[in-house]
Structures are given as structure tokens and as C-alpha cells.
XYZ file of C-alpha atoms in Angstrom:
514
model
C 213.749 28.345 54.606
C 211.005 25.738 55.706
C 207.937 25.705 57.673
C 207.498 22.751 60.280
C 203.980 21.483 59.502
C 202.280 18.406 60.554
C 202.557 16.015 57.458
C 199.977 13.782 58.685
C 197.592 16.551 58.467
C 198.707 17.140 54.772
C 198.382 13.323 53.949
C 194.831 13.225 55.362
C 193.794 16.204 53.550
C 194.966 15.004 50.270
C 193.284 11.701 50.979
C 190.031 13.612 51.822
C 190.340 15.403 48.457
C 190.513 12.332 46.671
C 187.364 10.960 48.447
C 185.548 13.920 47.534
C 186.301 13.607 43.769
C 185.202 9.981 43.645
C 181.250 10.513 43.250
C 182.070 13.461 40.847
C 184.026 11.262 38.766
C 181.477 8.676 38.716
C 179.306 11.391 37.421
C 181.726 12.542 34.940
C 182.008 8.893 33.590
C 178.409 8.560 32.705
C 177.949 11.869 31.049
C 179.216 14.057 28.314
C 178.309 17.755 26.884
C 178.024 19.419 23.624
C 181.463 21.090 24.359
C 183.144 17.809 24.688
C 181.539 16.418 21.459
C 182.483 19.806 19.672
C 186.155 19.145 20.987
C 186.133 15.767 19.366
C 185.081 17.405 15.891
C 187.786 20.012 16.042
C 190.243 17.607 16.816
C 189.183 15.521 13.774
C 189.613 18.536 11.545
C 186.135 19.960 11.449
C 186.435 23.853 10.962
C 185.223 26.932 9.821
C 181.719 28.862 9.905
C 178.631 29.705 7.957
C 177.758 32.904 6.606
C 176.135 33.701 9.895
C 179.555 33.252 11.879
C 178.166 30.022 13.581
C 181.067 27.503 13.740
C 180.731 24.419 11.659
C 181.189 22.207 14.742
C 177.937 23.878 16.110
C 175.938 23.327 13.209
C 177.125 19.939 12.856
C 175.760 19.042 16.246
C 172.569 20.282 15.470
C 172.146 18.028 12.335
C 172.607 14.888 14.933
C 169.523 13.771 16.741
C 169.719 13.458 20.484
C 169.644 9.636 20.237
C 172.809 9.698 18.127
C 174.361 12.211 20.282
C 173.978 10.087 23.472
C 176.168 7.553 21.851
C 178.882 10.173 20.908
C 179.182 12.308 17.774
C 182.297 10.223 16.798
C 180.202 7.098 16.014
C 177.833 9.371 13.670
C 180.807 10.734 11.952
C 182.662 7.387 11.711
C 179.734 6.066 10.156
C 179.650 8.444 7.484
C 183.305 7.978 6.774
C 182.780 4.228 6.580
C 179.927 4.765 3.830
C 181.420 7.527 1.928
C 185.123 7.439 2.417
C 185.274 11.375 2.826
C 187.518 12.920 5.354
C 185.884 14.416 8.471
C 186.653 18.158 7.495
C 184.757 17.444 4.049
C 181.965 15.735 5.790
C 181.603 18.735 8.267
C 180.956 21.230 5.149
C 178.578 18.479 3.670
C 176.510 17.914 6.967
C 176.233 21.618 7.761
C 175.246 22.632 4.313
C 172.500 19.989 4.177
C 174.020 17.871 1.479
C 174.393 14.786 3.717
C 172.066 13.456 6.542
C 172.860 11.322 9.412
C 169.538 9.241 8.631
C 171.588 7.813 5.544
C 174.073 6.312 7.822
C 171.734 5.051 10.670
C 172.111 1.423 9.930
C 175.942 1.485 9.609
C 177.466 -1.039 12.184
C 179.466 0.533 15.065
C 182.441 -1.780 14.396
C 182.733 -0.292 10.798
C 182.330 3.482 12.140
C 185.150 2.714 14.727
C 187.409 1.361 12.305
C 186.969 4.037 9.591
C 187.369 6.786 12.306
C 190.404 5.407 14.047
C 193.113 6.462 11.521
C 191.988 10.147 12.120
C 191.939 9.876 15.765
C 195.460 8.744 15.626
C 196.666 11.315 13.112
C 195.005 13.981 15.549
C 197.182 12.641 18.461
C 200.284 12.488 16.427
C 199.725 16.345 15.615
C 199.353 16.887 19.198
C 202.438 15.152 20.115
C 204.529 16.927 17.417
C 203.401 20.461 18.814
C 204.630 18.975 22.233
C 207.845 17.717 20.923
C 208.545 21.013 19.305
C 207.914 23.026 22.294
C 210.498 20.486 24.050
C 213.072 21.226 21.465
C 212.549 25.071 21.565
C 212.697 25.205 25.373
C 216.162 23.163 25.262
C 217.273 25.435 22.447
C 216.421 28.445 24.243
C 216.023 27.996 28.043
C 214.131 30.250 30.283
C 215.895 32.181 33.217
C 215.168 30.521 36.573
C 211.620 30.998 38.348
C 209.495 32.747 39.246
C 208.737 33.018 35.630
C 207.575 36.668 34.773
C 203.929 36.365 33.457
C 202.570 39.610 31.708
C 198.977 40.118 30.467
C 197.941 41.880 27.097
C 194.098 42.484 26.568
C 193.554 45.235 23.907
C 190.647 43.559 22.168
C 192.623 43.653 18.847
C 194.941 40.387 18.561
C 197.073 42.702 16.231
C 197.740 45.099 18.944
C 197.894 42.390 21.406
C 200.884 40.986 19.221
C 202.751 44.135 19.442
C 202.408 44.588 23.038
C 203.291 40.800 23.575
C 206.641 41.260 21.569
C 207.354 44.569 23.741
C 206.612 42.751 27.028
C 208.990 39.651 25.804
C 211.794 42.256 24.877
C 211.281 43.897 28.354
C 211.952 40.554 30.116
C 208.437 38.825 30.390
C 208.713 35.055 30.188
C 205.066 34.280 29.750
C 202.402 36.248 27.753
C 198.703 35.863 28.741
C 195.905 36.954 26.221
C 193.170 37.862 28.232
C 189.851 36.958 26.817
C 187.053 39.470 25.743
C 184.729 40.048 28.564
C 181.980 37.191 28.747
C 183.483 34.878 26.099
C 183.299 32.422 28.796
C 179.575 32.512 28.457
C 179.330 31.887 24.845
C 178.536 28.427 23.923
C 180.662 28.436 20.742
C 184.217 29.459 19.920
C 184.402 32.388 17.208
C 186.210 31.817 14.013
C 189.215 33.633 12.552
C 191.185 36.566 13.745
C 189.408 39.449 15.457
C 189.898 42.789 16.476
C 186.826 44.019 18.378
C 187.191 42.381 21.909
C 185.905 44.166 25.058
C 188.544 44.064 27.996
C 190.303 41.476 26.099
C 190.529 39.461 22.939
C 188.546 36.719 21.813
C 190.221 33.154 21.891
C 190.124 31.557 18.528
C 192.480 29.080 16.705
C 193.395 31.802 14.304
C 194.323 34.204 17.132
C 196.208 31.644 18.801
C 198.458 30.835 15.665
C 198.913 34.643 15.222
C 200.153 34.859 18.728
C 202.206 31.731 18.780
C 204.070 32.756 15.424
C 204.850 36.205 17.064
C 206.261 34.768 20.270
C 208.288 32.212 18.357
C 210.028 34.926 16.292
C 210.604 37.203 19.305
C 211.859 33.785 21.234
C 214.509 33.178 18.494
C 215.755 36.698 18.380
C 215.979 36.765 22.202
C 217.486 33.335 22.673
C 214.914 32.393 25.136
C 211.651 30.497 25.011
C 208.499 32.788 25.620
C 205.461 31.065 26.698
C 201.846 31.362 25.583
C 198.915 31.442 27.882
C 195.018 31.652 27.428
C 191.803 30.439 28.898
C 190.265 27.072 28.773
C 187.221 27.927 30.880
C 183.636 28.793 30.486
C 180.971 26.794 28.229
C 183.855 26.018 25.650
C 186.436 24.538 27.907
C 187.260 21.221 25.918
C 187.100 23.042 22.432
C 189.470 25.764 23.673
C 191.806 22.938 25.013
C 191.647 21.251 21.894
C 192.704 24.439 19.840
C 195.378 25.185 22.168
C 197.011 21.664 21.982
C 196.733 21.999 17.944
C 198.415 25.566 18.309
C 201.354 24.743 20.704
C 199.835 26.884 23.746
C 201.989 26.264 26.873
C 199.402 27.170 29.673
C 195.830 27.477 29.983
C 193.905 28.821 33.095
C 191.765 25.716 33.705
C 189.993 25.400 37.091
C 187.508 22.591 38.297
C 185.289 24.999 39.928
C 186.126 28.717 38.888
C 183.177 28.763 35.976
C 180.729 27.497 38.593
C 181.439 29.997 41.279
C 182.283 33.035 39.349
C 180.536 32.628 35.999
C 177.452 30.740 37.414
C 178.170 27.745 34.869
C 176.318 24.587 35.585
C 178.547 22.454 37.956
C 177.604 19.207 36.095
C 178.629 20.609 32.794
C 181.794 22.282 34.252
C 182.886 19.024 35.780
C 182.482 17.056 32.753
C 184.233 19.637 30.515
C 187.252 20.255 32.816
C 187.873 16.541 32.876
C 188.152 16.121 29.116
C 190.007 19.252 28.796
C 192.697 18.184 31.188
C 193.187 14.996 29.632
C 193.939 16.945 26.392
C 196.218 19.160 28.085
C 198.111 16.145 29.710
C 198.863 14.814 26.377
C 199.963 17.962 24.809
C 202.147 18.997 27.706
C 200.070 22.142 28.750
C 200.459 23.400 32.124
C 197.014 24.239 33.638
C 196.752 27.376 35.803
C 193.906 27.079 38.718
C 191.875 29.997 40.018
C 192.001 29.973 43.648
C 193.068 33.630 43.532
C 189.695 34.688 42.795
C 188.401 33.267 46.323
C 190.592 36.030 47.722
C 189.229 38.887 45.608
C 185.684 37.712 46.287
C 185.803 37.326 49.990
C 188.251 38.201 52.884
C 191.709 36.703 52.008
C 192.505 35.816 55.655
C 189.387 33.950 56.190
C 189.422 32.163 52.842
C 192.978 30.887 53.035
C 191.772 27.383 54.258
C 189.282 27.265 51.255
C 192.200 28.202 49.057
C 194.166 25.288 50.488
C 191.203 22.923 50.237
C 190.332 23.933 46.579
C 194.058 23.424 45.661
C 193.984 19.787 46.759
C 190.660 19.229 44.997
C 191.942 20.618 41.787
C 195.066 18.625 42.214
C 193.084 15.329 42.771
C 190.675 16.024 39.634
C 194.210 16.892 37.535
C 195.550 13.648 38.690
C 192.528 11.858 37.742
C 192.893 13.276 34.097
C 196.441 12.218 33.837
C 198.235 15.388 34.599
C 201.400 15.196 36.394
C 202.497 17.323 39.410
C 204.730 19.326 37.034
C 201.615 20.169 35.020
C 199.297 21.543 37.712
C 199.946 25.161 38.206
C 197.778 25.765 41.247
C 196.794 29.364 42.027
C 197.094 31.644 44.919
C 197.411 35.500 45.457
C 198.779 38.185 47.443
C 195.501 39.538 48.379
C 195.428 40.454 52.206
C 194.505 43.782 53.249
C 198.036 45.819 53.098
C 196.801 47.784 56.310
C 196.639 44.708 58.534
C 199.564 44.467 61.033
C 201.968 41.903 60.094
C 199.999 41.266 56.829
C 203.588 40.443 54.981
C 204.175 37.530 57.495
C 200.673 36.204 56.599
C 201.469 36.351 53.073
C 204.655 34.331 53.311
C 203.052 31.765 55.416
C 200.347 31.164 52.739
C 202.919 30.962 50.144
C 205.457 29.067 51.744
C 202.764 26.431 52.857
C 201.443 26.126 49.360
C 205.215 25.440 48.251
C 205.759 22.758 50.693
C 202.472 20.873 50.456
C 203.059 20.861 46.585
C 206.626 20.940 45.901
C 206.679 19.738 42.357
C 203.710 21.980 41.282
C 204.213 25.188 39.129
C 202.541 27.340 41.481
C 200.903 30.396 40.054
C 201.135 33.480 42.129
C 198.643 36.396 41.344
C 199.373 40.057 42.150
C 197.653 42.443 44.704
C 194.390 43.888 42.972
C 191.668 43.978 45.507
C 193.339 46.695 47.742
C 194.844 48.659 44.856
C 193.436 52.093 45.281
C 195.025 54.114 42.296
C 197.865 55.607 44.201
C 200.703 54.329 41.805
C 203.432 54.976 44.423
C 201.882 52.682 47.056
C 200.864 50.162 44.540
C 204.206 50.092 43.098
C 205.611 49.433 46.492
C 203.051 46.615 47.489
C 203.980 44.993 44.330
C 207.725 45.091 45.158
C 206.617 43.130 48.603
C 204.498 40.886 46.368
C 207.691 40.191 44.423
C 209.898 39.717 47.346
C 207.386 36.990 48.850
C 207.414 35.274 45.353
C 211.107 34.811 45.040
C 211.680 34.020 48.716
C 209.136 31.329 48.529
C 210.154 29.807 45.293
C 206.935 30.310 43.456
C 207.278 29.376 39.719
C 204.614 31.303 37.649
C 204.464 34.941 38.612
C 201.909 37.392 37.290
C 203.473 40.733 37.383
C 201.309 43.313 39.507
C 200.561 46.874 37.763
C 201.091 50.050 39.416
C 198.240 51.379 37.425
C 195.856 48.628 38.599
C 192.359 50.179 39.339
C 192.925 52.846 36.992
C 193.116 51.535 33.350
C 194.225 48.686 31.227
C 198.012 48.869 31.551
C 200.008 50.606 28.808
C 203.235 49.321 27.466
C 205.144 51.733 29.765
C 203.281 50.427 32.885
C 204.246 46.848 31.842
C 207.800 47.592 31.366
C 207.915 49.322 34.975
C 206.083 46.180 36.422
C 208.669 43.777 34.923
C 211.674 46.086 35.831
C 210.404 46.048 39.580
C 210.120 42.319 39.527
C 213.523 41.675 38.046
C 215.186 44.309 40.428
C 213.496 42.338 43.388
C 214.070 38.790 42.166
C 217.683 39.500 40.998
C 218.758 41.177 44.618
C 216.821 38.454 46.541
C 217.447 35.362 44.478
C 218.601 33.098 47.281
C 217.138 34.973 50.411
C 214.828 31.981 50.952
C 217.873 29.717 50.967
C 219.647 31.852 53.857
C 216.847 32.306 56.589
C 214.680 30.159 58.747
C 211.419 30.534 60.226
C 211.265 31.119 64.046
C 209.902 28.061 65.818
C 206.147 28.897 66.949
C 206.529 32.344 65.491
C 203.663 34.207 63.744
C 204.536 32.730 60.275
C 204.418 29.079 61.498
C 201.532 29.583 63.569
C 199.497 31.015 60.715
C 200.293 28.255 58.350
C 199.425 25.529 60.899
C 196.066 27.466 61.484
C 195.258 27.374 57.693
C 196.176 23.770 57.317
C 194.099 22.521 60.477
C 191.187 24.581 58.941
C 191.758 23.233 55.566
C 191.951 19.662 56.893
C 188.458 20.160 58.848
C 186.939 21.790 55.946
C 187.758 19.072 53.559
C 186.273 16.413 56.127
C 183.025 18.240 56.125
C 183.107 18.402 52.295
C 183.804 14.766 52.037
C 180.711 14.316 54.265
C 178.483 16.256 52.531
C 179.721 15.573 48.964
C 181.062 18.473 46.745
C 178.219 19.636 44.796
C 176.251 19.994 47.926
C 178.972 22.108 49.373
C 179.229 24.373 46.545
C 175.303 24.737 46.946
C 175.838 25.606 50.542
C 178.547 28.502 49.708
C 181.525 26.783 51.055
C 183.972 28.359 48.522
C 184.143 32.212 48.151
C 180.899 32.620 50.050
C 179.050 31.906 46.627
C 176.205 29.524 46.358
C 175.189 27.637 43.061
C 172.638 24.773 42.539
C 173.579 21.508 41.092
C 170.634 21.719 38.365
C 171.008 25.555 37.854
C 173.363 27.961 35.951
C 174.239 28.342 32.448
C 174.833 25.382 29.932
C 172.839 22.772 31.965
C 170.882 21.894 28.663
C 174.074 21.065 27.150
C 175.010 17.977 29.573
C 173.668 14.605 28.508
C 173.814 10.955 29.925
C 175.759 8.692 27.635
C 173.834 5.871 26.217
C 175.096 2.382 26.041
C 177.906 1.921 23.297
C 178.905 5.689 23.774
C 182.213 6.268 22.233
C 184.580 9.057 22.623
C 187.639 7.695 20.803
C 190.130 10.586 22.131
C 189.000 9.807 25.619
C 189.680 6.193 25.210
C 193.008 6.752 23.813
C 194.264 9.188 26.573
C 192.577 6.969 29.288
C 195.094 4.382 27.955
C 197.781 6.320 28.884
C 196.921 7.553 32.399
């Protein structure tokens, strides 16, 4: 089942996306953020929190003056290691408690600081590679069923309750478990420490919570004889830190979009672009699959009108991901089944959009999101719409399939709701597994005409964005009808220009592999 599409337009659109990110990439190369620097500290082993709950990495940055920070926190801590011989985690406690001051090491030569820190940098990267190798061994020992991979959400607010729900979902057939973050965690400029039990609408993303869920899913994977993947969110003001923690705790996927936080959380775009680049470099090294957020355009604005913007965003996300070293096989581009079901032939439009993405991104593990916007609380109709969504997914060979819930728009799903959702998906995908290989699109029919229209309009849109610039285009409301200013939004104060001699040893090491 293949659409006849204009490959020249695809190639030109992809080239336009690369042009679009060039000036943004130049900005990224000249700047850093407090979140990037905190991620460096976390990778080096600085951890824990003070009596008031403030993470040590945040306290640590408060002890570094702006001039030192503009050259990278790595040089500051490297100087302290060179003079004291203490490990980074020990120095983290000493600086945050006030026992040591960076002023004491201000005259340490950069060469000495770099040399002292390098063994700790390599040790951290070795740990990350070891986590990746273990994932690969476990996948080889317990391979998953063929895609679409069934992806289920848990979101109680209590990590221990989430653990129970995740195991139950895996036993029912789920292949990927996503732990939804507590409401508005993306707006916190710190990552909480420890296991948490009081999230709202989700559970806090913390290193301890990652470890608890990873252990539970490893146990159920061994029992079921198939590897169950774990997903969380590397977005918001702590995007690079969460990517670092996920790399250390062997998460398999992270929701990570180059523009989601800008558009839907009003996070400063300059902060977001810098943060997403470093977070994606870490994901590339850790073998983590990123999931982008184009589905949000379709829930915010009209799904038919926004289809070209979805494709344009997918191509821009791909370009940014390639720049960070992610191969196609790790770029899970987003889309969603969100066209109004009361529109005649809406199912054909859904197929057109899904198949177009599959052909333009043939090696990417596309993430297909379920219907939510037009769910009304009628569980019977909702279950039927989910079945049509499941059919579209298997027909067009989507890879990551977030199971729709018949109780969407009513409440947070119960275990029984998840079980029914998985049963629906398994039935449809089992009975129609090879349907896409057995049918063909009518030449010039409704599906092909719709796909051609979306491609043409995306191509034109990318051309306009390339002329205007990405930041100016976001300011003009090109994506999802949302407008943001380049110097507005949350977290702008955490962006700073790199001074001469700036050093991020992890970025340096990872860039060498791109």
C-alpha cells in the first residue's frame, strides 16, 4: 500500500528544513543554559538535596559567579578537583554547604581543570554506554512483538501505585509504559529528588522514580519473556537534566520536541532550542528514542487545517535531531488521529496523513497518538473510534501506538479501562496485520489527493519559514495558531552567552561521534 507522491517536493521540503535550523543552530552553538550546566553536574555524579528540598545541582550553580558560569560549570568543578583531589559528588556537598568557595580556585589553569575532570567525564559516558548495552542484550533475549508497539500511560501521582498499574498493563499486553509527569512539572526549574507519592494528574519525574519503575518493568519483562519499554518526558525547563537521568537509569524513550515547550508551555524559545540540542545529544549516546509532539497541534487547532504544519514540524524536528546525532531509527515523530469523526470520509483523511508520514520517514519509529479532542464521554462510540484508530495504525505501519481509552474525557483511566483498550488494539491489529500489504490506493483518489495537498502546503509553508526565520515564524503563530516572542516566556533568564574558552566536556565528547 503506497501513495504516489512527488518525491522532488519531499526532497525540497527536507532541504528547506535544514536551511531553517541553520541560524538556530548557530545561536545554540554560542549559548548555554542553567539546565545544560546542571545536566553536566548530574552526569558527573552531583546529586541529593538540601533540607529545604533544593537539589544540590541548583545550589551548586548558585555558588558560581556569572563570569565563571559563562565559561561552563565544568571548568569550575574541574579546577576544584585539580586542587583538592576530591570527586565531583563530594565537591557538590562541600560547595552547597559553604565549606568551599570557587574563589579559592579562580587562578587554576584551564588545562589543569580539564585534565582533572576528564576521567570523570569518561566514567560517566562509560556508565551510559553500559546501560545502552544492557538494553540491547535484554531486547535480544526477550524481543517484542511486531509493531505497532502498544503504548499505555500510567498517571496516579504515586510512583508505587504507578508501578502496580504498569505491571498490570504489561501483563495485559502493553509493550511500552509511559509515566505521565505531574501537572506543570515542566515549569519547575529544578528536578525534585527522591521517590514521590503526591503528584497531581501524574507522577514527578525524578531519578529515584525512574529507577523504581525500571526495576519493576525489568522484573515483569523477565517473567513475560519480552522486554517492556519505559517512557517519560524530557521537556520543559529541565529538559537536559531529565535526559541525563534517563540515560543513567536506562529509559527507552523520552518525549522530546524542539518546539512543544515554546508553544504549549510558554517556555522561552531560545532556552528551549539550546536545551533540546544537548538533551538529544545525550539521547543519541544512550540509544534513547525521542518522541516529538506534533499531535498537540491537532488538539489545539483544527486537525485538517494543521496537517501541513504537522508535516513541516516533523521535518524541522528531524533536522534538529540529525544535527544532534540522532539516527532516523531513534526519531519518533508524532502524529495523531484527531480529525472530527463527524466529517464525511474523515477516515480516509486519517489514512492519508498517516501513510504520508510513513513514506516520508520510512525508517523513523513514528508515534501515533489516539483520538482525544472529539471524545465526548460516550464510551461506546469512543471505543469504536479507537478501533478505527487502531486499524489506521496497523494499515499504515505505525511503530509506537498510544492506546486510546474508551473513558477519555471522563476520568483518569482505571486498570480495567487500560485492559479493554489493549484488548481492542490487539484484536484489530491481529486480524488486520497484513491488510496494508494486500490493498492499493486508487490513483488520483481521495486519499492520494489529500496526501498531495498536505505535502504541497507543507512544502510552501517550509519555504515561508525559511525566508522569515524559525523564531520569527513562531512569533507570527505559524504552528498551532500559538504566538510566542523570542525574548519572552519562562526561563529566559537562564540563557547565557558562552564566553571565550567555554567548555562542556560532554558536548565535546559527543560531538566527536556525530
